[in-house]
Short mmCIF file of C-alpha atoms in Angstrom, two decimals:
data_model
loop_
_atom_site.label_atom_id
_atom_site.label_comp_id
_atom_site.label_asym_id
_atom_site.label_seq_id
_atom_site.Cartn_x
_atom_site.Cartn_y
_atom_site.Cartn_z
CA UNK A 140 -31.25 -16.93 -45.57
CA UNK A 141 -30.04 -13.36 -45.51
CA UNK A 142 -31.35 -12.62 -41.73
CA UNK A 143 -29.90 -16.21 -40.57
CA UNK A 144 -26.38 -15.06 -41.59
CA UNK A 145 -27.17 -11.80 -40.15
CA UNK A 146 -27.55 -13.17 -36.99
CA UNK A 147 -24.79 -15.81 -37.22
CA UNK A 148 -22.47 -12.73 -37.86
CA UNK A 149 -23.68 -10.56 -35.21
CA UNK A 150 -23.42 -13.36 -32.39
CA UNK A 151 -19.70 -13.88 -33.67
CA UNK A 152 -19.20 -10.14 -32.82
CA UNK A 153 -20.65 -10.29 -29.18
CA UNK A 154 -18.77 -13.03 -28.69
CA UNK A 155 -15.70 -11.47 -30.01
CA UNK A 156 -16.33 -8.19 -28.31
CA UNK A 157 -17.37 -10.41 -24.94
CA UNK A 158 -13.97 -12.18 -24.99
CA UNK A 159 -11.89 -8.66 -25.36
CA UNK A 160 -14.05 -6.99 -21.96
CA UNK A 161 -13.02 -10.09 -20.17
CA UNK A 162 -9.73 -9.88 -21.09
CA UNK A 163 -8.96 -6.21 -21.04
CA UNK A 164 -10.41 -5.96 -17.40
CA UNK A 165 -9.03 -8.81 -15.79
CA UNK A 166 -5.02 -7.45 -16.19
CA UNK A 167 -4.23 -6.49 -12.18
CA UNK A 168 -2.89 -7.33 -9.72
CA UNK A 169 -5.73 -10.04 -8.00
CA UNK A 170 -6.49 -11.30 -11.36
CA UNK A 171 -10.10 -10.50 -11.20
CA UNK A 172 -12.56 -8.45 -13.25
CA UNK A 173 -11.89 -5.02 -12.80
CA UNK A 174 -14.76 -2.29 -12.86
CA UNK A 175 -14.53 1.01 -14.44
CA UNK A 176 -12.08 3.79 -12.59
CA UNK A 177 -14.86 6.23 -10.58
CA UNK A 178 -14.26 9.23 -8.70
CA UNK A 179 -17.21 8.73 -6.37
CA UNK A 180 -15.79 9.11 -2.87
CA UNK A 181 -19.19 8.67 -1.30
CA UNK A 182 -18.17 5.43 0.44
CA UNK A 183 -14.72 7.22 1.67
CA UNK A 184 -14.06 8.85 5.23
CA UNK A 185 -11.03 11.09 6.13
CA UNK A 186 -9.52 9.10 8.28
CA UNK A 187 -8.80 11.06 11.52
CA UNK A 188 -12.45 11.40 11.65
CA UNK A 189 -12.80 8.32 12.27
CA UNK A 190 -9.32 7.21 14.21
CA UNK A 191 -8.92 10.63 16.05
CA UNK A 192 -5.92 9.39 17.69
CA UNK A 193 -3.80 8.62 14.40
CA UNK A 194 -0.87 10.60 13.45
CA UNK A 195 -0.74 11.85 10.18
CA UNK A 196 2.68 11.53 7.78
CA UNK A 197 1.66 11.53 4.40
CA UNK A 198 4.50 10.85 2.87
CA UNK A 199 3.76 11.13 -0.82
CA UNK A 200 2.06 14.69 -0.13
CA UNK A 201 5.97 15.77 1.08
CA UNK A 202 8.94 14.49 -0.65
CA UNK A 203 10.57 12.55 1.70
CA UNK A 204 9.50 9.25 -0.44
CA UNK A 205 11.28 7.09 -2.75
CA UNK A 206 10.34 9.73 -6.30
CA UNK A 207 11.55 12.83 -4.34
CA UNK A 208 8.64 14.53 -4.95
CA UNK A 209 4.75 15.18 -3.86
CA UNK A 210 2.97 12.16 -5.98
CA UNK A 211 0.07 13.58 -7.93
CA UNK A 212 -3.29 12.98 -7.07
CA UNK A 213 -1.72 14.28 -3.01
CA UNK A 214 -3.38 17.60 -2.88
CA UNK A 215 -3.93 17.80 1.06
CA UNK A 216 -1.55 16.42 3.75
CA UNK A 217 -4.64 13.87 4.69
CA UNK A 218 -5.61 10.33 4.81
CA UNK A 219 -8.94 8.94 3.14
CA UNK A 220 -10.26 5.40 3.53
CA UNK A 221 -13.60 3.23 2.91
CA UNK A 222 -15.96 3.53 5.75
CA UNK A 223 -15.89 -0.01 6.24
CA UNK A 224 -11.82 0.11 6.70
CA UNK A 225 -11.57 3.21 8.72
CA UNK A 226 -13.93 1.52 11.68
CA UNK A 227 -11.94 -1.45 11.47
CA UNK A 228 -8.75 0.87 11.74
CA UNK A 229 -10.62 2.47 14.62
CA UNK A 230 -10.22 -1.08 16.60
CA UNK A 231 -6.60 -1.64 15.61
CA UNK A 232 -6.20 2.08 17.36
CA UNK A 233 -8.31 1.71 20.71
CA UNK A 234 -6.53 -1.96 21.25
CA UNK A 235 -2.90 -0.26 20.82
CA UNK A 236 -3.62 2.84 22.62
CA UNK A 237 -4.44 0.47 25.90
CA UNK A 238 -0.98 -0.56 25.21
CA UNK A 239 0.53 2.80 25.25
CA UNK A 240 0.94 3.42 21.16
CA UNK A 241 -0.95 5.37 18.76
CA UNK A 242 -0.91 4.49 14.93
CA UNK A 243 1.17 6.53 12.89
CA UNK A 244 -0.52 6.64 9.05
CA UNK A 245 2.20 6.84 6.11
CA UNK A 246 -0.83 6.58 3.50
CA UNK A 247 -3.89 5.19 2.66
CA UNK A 248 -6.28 5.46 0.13
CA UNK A 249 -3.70 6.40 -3.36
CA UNK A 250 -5.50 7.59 -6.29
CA UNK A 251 -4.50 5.74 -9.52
CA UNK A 252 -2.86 9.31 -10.65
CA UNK A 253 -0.71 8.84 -7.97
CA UNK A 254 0.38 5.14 -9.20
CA UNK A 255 0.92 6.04 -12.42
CA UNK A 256 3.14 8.98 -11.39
CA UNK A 257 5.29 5.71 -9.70
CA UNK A 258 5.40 4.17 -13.15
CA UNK A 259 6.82 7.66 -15.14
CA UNK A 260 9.59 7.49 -12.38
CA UNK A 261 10.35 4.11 -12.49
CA UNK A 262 10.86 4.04 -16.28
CA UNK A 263 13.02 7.06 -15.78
CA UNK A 264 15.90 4.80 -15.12
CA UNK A 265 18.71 8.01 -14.55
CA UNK A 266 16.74 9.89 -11.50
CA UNK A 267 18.08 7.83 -9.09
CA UNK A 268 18.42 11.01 -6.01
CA UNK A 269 16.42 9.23 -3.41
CA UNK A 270 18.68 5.85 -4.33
CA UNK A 271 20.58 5.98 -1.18
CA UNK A 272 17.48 6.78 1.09
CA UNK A 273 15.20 3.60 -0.29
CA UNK A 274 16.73 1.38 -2.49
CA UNK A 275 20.61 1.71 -2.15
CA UNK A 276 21.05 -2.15 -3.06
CA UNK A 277 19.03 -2.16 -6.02
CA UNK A 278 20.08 -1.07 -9.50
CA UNK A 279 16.65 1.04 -10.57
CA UNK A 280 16.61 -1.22 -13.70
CA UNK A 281 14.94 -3.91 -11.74
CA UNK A 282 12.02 -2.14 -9.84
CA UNK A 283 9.60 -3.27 -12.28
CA UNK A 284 11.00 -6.86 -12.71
CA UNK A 285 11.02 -7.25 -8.72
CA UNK A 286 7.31 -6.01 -8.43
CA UNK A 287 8.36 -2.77 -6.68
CA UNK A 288 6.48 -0.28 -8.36
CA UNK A 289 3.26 -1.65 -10.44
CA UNK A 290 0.77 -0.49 -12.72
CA UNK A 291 -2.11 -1.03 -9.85
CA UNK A 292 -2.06 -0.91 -6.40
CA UNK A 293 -4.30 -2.16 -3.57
CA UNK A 294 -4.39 1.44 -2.20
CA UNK A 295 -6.18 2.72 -5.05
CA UNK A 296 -9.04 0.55 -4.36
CA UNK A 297 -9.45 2.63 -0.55
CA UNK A 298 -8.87 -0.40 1.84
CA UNK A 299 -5.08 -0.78 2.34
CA UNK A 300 -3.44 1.40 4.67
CA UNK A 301 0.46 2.03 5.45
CA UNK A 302 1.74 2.55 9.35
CA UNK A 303 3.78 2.35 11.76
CA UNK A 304 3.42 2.34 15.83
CA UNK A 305 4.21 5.61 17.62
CA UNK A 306 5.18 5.26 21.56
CA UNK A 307 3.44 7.46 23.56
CA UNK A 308 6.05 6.56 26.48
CA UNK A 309 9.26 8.02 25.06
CA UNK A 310 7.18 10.31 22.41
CA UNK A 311 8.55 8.64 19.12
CA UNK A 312 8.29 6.05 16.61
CA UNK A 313 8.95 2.11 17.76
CA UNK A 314 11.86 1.43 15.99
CA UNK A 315 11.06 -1.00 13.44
CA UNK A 316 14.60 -2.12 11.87
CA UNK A 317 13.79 -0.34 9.04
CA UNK A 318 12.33 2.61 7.25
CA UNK A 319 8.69 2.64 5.31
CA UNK A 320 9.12 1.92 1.52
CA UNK A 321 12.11 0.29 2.12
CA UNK A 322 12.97 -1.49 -1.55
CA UNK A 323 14.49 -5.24 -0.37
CA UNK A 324 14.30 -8.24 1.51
CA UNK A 325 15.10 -6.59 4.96
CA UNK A 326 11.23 -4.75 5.01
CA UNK A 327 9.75 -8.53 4.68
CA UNK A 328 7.99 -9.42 7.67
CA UNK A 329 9.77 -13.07 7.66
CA UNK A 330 13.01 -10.89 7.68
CA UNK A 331 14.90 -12.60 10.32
CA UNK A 332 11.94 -14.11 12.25
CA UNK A 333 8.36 -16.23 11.84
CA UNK A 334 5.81 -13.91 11.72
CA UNK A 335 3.53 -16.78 12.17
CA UNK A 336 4.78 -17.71 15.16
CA UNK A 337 6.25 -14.34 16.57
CA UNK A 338 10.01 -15.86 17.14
CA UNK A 339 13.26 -14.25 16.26
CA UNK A 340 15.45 -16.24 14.04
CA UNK A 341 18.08 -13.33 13.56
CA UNK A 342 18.55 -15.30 9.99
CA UNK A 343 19.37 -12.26 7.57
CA UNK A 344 20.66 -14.74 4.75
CA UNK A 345 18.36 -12.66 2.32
CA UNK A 346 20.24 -9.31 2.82
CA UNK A 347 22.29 -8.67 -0.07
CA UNK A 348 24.27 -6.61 2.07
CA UNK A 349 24.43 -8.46 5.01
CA UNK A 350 21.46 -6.45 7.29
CA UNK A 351 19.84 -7.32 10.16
CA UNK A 352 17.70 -6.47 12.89
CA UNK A 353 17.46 -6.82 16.34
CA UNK A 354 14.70 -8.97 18.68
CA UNK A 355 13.52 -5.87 19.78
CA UNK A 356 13.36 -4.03 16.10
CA UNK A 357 11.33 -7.98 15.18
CA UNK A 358 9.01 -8.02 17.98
CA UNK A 359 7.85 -4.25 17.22
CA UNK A 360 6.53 -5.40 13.77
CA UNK A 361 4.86 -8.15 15.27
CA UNK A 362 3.06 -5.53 18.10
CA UNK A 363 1.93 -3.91 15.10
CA UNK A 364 1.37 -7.01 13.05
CA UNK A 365 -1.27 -8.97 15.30
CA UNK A 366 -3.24 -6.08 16.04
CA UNK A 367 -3.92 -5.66 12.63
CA UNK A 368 -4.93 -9.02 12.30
CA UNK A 369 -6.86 -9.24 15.05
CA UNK A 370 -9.35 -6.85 13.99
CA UNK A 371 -9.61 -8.06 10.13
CA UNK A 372 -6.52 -6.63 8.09
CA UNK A 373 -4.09 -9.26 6.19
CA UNK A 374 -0.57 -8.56 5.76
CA UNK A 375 1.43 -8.25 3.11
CA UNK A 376 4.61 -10.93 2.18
CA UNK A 377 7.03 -7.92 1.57
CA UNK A 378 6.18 -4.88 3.71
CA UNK A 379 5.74 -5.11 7.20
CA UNK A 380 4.07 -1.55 7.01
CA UNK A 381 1.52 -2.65 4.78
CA UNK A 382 -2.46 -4.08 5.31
CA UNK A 383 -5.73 -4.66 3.57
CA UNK A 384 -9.32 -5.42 4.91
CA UNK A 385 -9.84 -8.71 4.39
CA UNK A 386 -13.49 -8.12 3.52
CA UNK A 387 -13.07 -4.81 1.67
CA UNK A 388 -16.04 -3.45 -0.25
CA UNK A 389 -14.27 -2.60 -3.74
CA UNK A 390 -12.00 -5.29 -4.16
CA UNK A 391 -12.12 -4.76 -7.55
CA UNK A 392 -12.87 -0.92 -7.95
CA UNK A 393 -9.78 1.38 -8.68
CA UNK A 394 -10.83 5.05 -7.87
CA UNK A 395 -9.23 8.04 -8.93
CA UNK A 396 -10.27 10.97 -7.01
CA UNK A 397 -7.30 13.24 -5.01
CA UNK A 398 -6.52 12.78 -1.66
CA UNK A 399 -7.65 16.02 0.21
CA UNK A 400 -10.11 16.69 2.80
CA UNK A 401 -13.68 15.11 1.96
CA UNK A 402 -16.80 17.62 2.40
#
């Protein structure tokens, strides 16, 4: 009698203890189970080694971002992605350099340091210094509540990648209507047009401050926009910057090793 109750109590605990894994590991952002945080970078590539023809502006390794300030985890002025992104990336650049562009790489790969550096800021609701430069409409209250900063990012898991288009015609950026990390409506890729459909609308309704861009500024995202999805990235709803390999190999790995040169 005393071993049955033994074993009634101990499959109470796995259960228990079964029920608390599930739950612990399934709080991000996809809603899916997430494995441990690793540091193995064996399945990474610096990225220029694989998209020679990228331009490089880390912007969390300067301080020209929305903290003010190199973002830990940034050790080297580089760009690391999965293997499996960084050929796919490699398409997106040889189909936009026929064109006459080169990709320009804001970041990619973000160790989780560097995300949880965003979070210290964000609930440091008095340094406000880069306000005017990134989020001038928005009271820094409300970065959380709005989903601008979170506690996990798709960049920590190596497969999402921030960019722009450079033109190698007149030697600088496309002008895009807007800058990178841009907090409001106005960086949304529906922002005054159908990205589905590639027409301008001009409707800027969601600008709290009345903002808009041009046909021209529009149809630059969308250059930048269907190469990416030609050659297997998926957008993102709120930054026109921002894509993810649809099939990417750790979709529910969050890594934590620094960004610096990979030997």
């Amino acid at each position: 009698m005393k071993k049955a109750k033994f074993w009634l109590i101990a499959a109470a605990l796995l259960l228990v203890c079964g029920i608390c894994v599930i739950t612990c590991c399934s709080n991000n952002d996809d809603e899916t189970t997430v494995v441990a945080p690793t540091d193995d970078s064996s399945q990474f590539v610096t990225l220029t080694d694989a998209v020679p023809d990228a331009i490089l502006e880390i912007r969390y390794y300067g301080t020209y971002n929305f903290v003010g300030a190199r973002i830990d985890g940034y050790e080297e002025p580089t760009a690391l992605l999965t293997k499996q992104a960084a050929e796919a990336l490699r398409a997106v650049s040889d189909d936009v350099m026929s064109k006459g562009y080169r990709l320009k790489i804001y970041d990619a790969y973000r160790p989780q340091k560097g995300v949880d550096h965003f979070v210290r800021w964000a609930a440091d609701i008095d340094d406000t210094k880069m306000k005017p430069y990134f989020y001038p409409d928005l009271d820094k209250s409300v970065l959380f509540e709005q989903e601008y900063i979170m506690a996990k990012s798709g960049h920590t898991r190596g497969s999402t990648v921030d960019l722009t288009l450079f033109d190698m015609a007149t030697e600088k950026e496309l002008d895009m209507g807007g800058t990178f990390d841009w907090f409001g409506p106005e960086s949304h890729p529906d922002f005054c047009g159908n990205p589905e459909t590639g027409e301008y609308t001009g409707d800027n309704h969601k600008s709290p401050k009345g903002r808009s861009i041009t046909a021209e500024q529009f149809e630059h995202r969308m250059i930048l926009r269907r190469a990416m999805l030609a050659h297997g990235f998926k957008p993102l709803d709120t930054e026109w910057w921002h894509f993810t390999l649809k099939n990417e190999p750790f979709p529910d790995t969050y890594f934590t090793f620094p960004v610096k040169q990979l030997k």
